[in-house]
mmCIF file of C-alpha atoms in Angstrom:
data_model
loop_
_atom_site.group_PDB
_atom_site.id
_atom_site.type_symbol
_atom_site.label_atom_id
_atom_site.label_comp_id
_atom_site.label_asym_id
_atom_site.label_seq_id
_atom_site.Cartn_x
_atom_site.Cartn_y
_atom_site.Cartn_z
ATOM 1 C CA MET A 35 12.603 -9.192 -14.636
ATOM 2 C CA ILE A 36 11.759 -10.776 -11.285
ATOM 3 C CA ARG A 37 13.873 -8.263 -9.360
ATOM 4 C CA ALA A 38 12.006 -5.422 -11.046
ATOM 5 C CA THR A 39 8.583 -6.958 -10.373
ATOM 6 C CA TRP A 40 8.588 -7.911 -6.689
ATOM 7 C CA PRO A 41 9.877 -4.962 -4.593
ATOM 8 C CA ILE A 42 6.748 -2.801 -4.847
ATOM 9 C CA PRO A 43 4.208 -5.579 -4.083
ATOM 10 C CA ILE A 44 6.339 -6.707 -1.145
ATOM 11 C CA ALA A 45 6.532 -3.127 0.168
ATOM 12 C CA LEU A 46 2.743 -2.765 -0.159
ATOM 13 C CA ALA A 47 2.231 -6.084 1.648
ATOM 14 C CA LEU A 48 4.528 -4.989 4.489
ATOM 15 C CA ALA A 49 2.739 -1.628 4.758
ATOM 16 C CA THR A 50 -0.589 -3.467 4.931
ATOM 17 C CA CYS A 51 0.656 -5.837 7.632
ATOM 18 C CA ILE A 52 2.060 -2.976 9.684
ATOM 19 C CA GLY A 53 -1.187 -1.043 9.254
ATOM 20 C CA LEU A 54 -3.298 -4.011 10.328
ATOM 21 C CA ALA A 55 -1.111 -4.737 13.344
ATOM 22 C CA SER A 56 -1.192 -1.083 14.348
ATOM 23 C CA ALA A 57 -4.967 -0.923 13.973
ATOM 24 C CA LEU A 58 -5.462 -4.037 16.085
ATOM 25 C CA ALA A 59 -2.869 -3.231 18.748
ATOM 26 C CA GLY A 60 -3.612 0.325 19.679
ATOM 27 C CA ASP A 61 -5.840 3.346 19.659
ATOM 28 C CA GLY A 62 -5.255 7.066 19.438
ATOM 29 C CA LEU A 63 -1.848 7.764 17.897
ATOM 30 C CA ALA A 64 -1.654 4.155 16.684
ATOM 31 C CA ASP A 65 -4.440 5.019 14.251
ATOM 32 C CA VAL A 66 -2.087 7.232 12.211
ATOM 33 C CA PRO A 67 0.241 4.430 11.003
ATOM 34 C CA ALA A 68 -2.826 2.225 10.590
ATOM 35 C CA TRP A 69 -4.469 4.698 8.214
ATOM 36 C CA ILE A 70 -1.220 5.214 6.322
ATOM 37 C CA GLY A 71 -0.459 1.493 6.114
ATOM 38 C CA LEU A 72 -3.951 0.569 4.987
ATOM 39 C CA GLY A 73 -4.383 3.568 2.700
ATOM 40 C CA LEU A 74 -1.127 3.094 0.816
ATOM 41 C CA PRO A 75 -2.276 0.035 -1.194
ATOM 42 C CA VAL A 76 -5.533 1.809 -2.044
ATOM 43 C CA ALA A 77 -3.646 4.887 -3.220
ATOM 44 C CA ALA A 78 -1.265 2.730 -5.275
ATOM 45 C CA THR A 79 -4.203 0.961 -6.924
ATOM 46 C CA LEU A 80 -5.949 4.229 -7.768
ATOM 47 C CA TRP A 81 -2.696 5.650 -9.162
ATOM 48 C CA ALA A 82 -2.127 2.547 -11.314
ATOM 49 C CA MET A 83 -5.690 2.703 -12.659
ATOM 50 C CA ARG A 84 -5.277 6.360 -13.528
ATOM 51 C CA VAL A 85 -1.928 5.803 -15.278
ATOM 52 C CA GLN A 86 -3.360 2.856 -17.214
ATOM 53 C CA ARG A 87 -6.205 4.972 -18.648
ATOM 54 C CA ARG A 88 -3.808 7.489 -20.180
#
């Protein structure tokens, strides 16, 4: 059960950390991975809320 539970939250945490570091470290093209990294957890949350309603 634990192996099935943790991979997705860890991947979302890593994407968030990469997005934050990219947003703080650069400008211009560095904004693209920042938006992706910070938008991925939001998209995952919205998807989970939508699936839960069905």
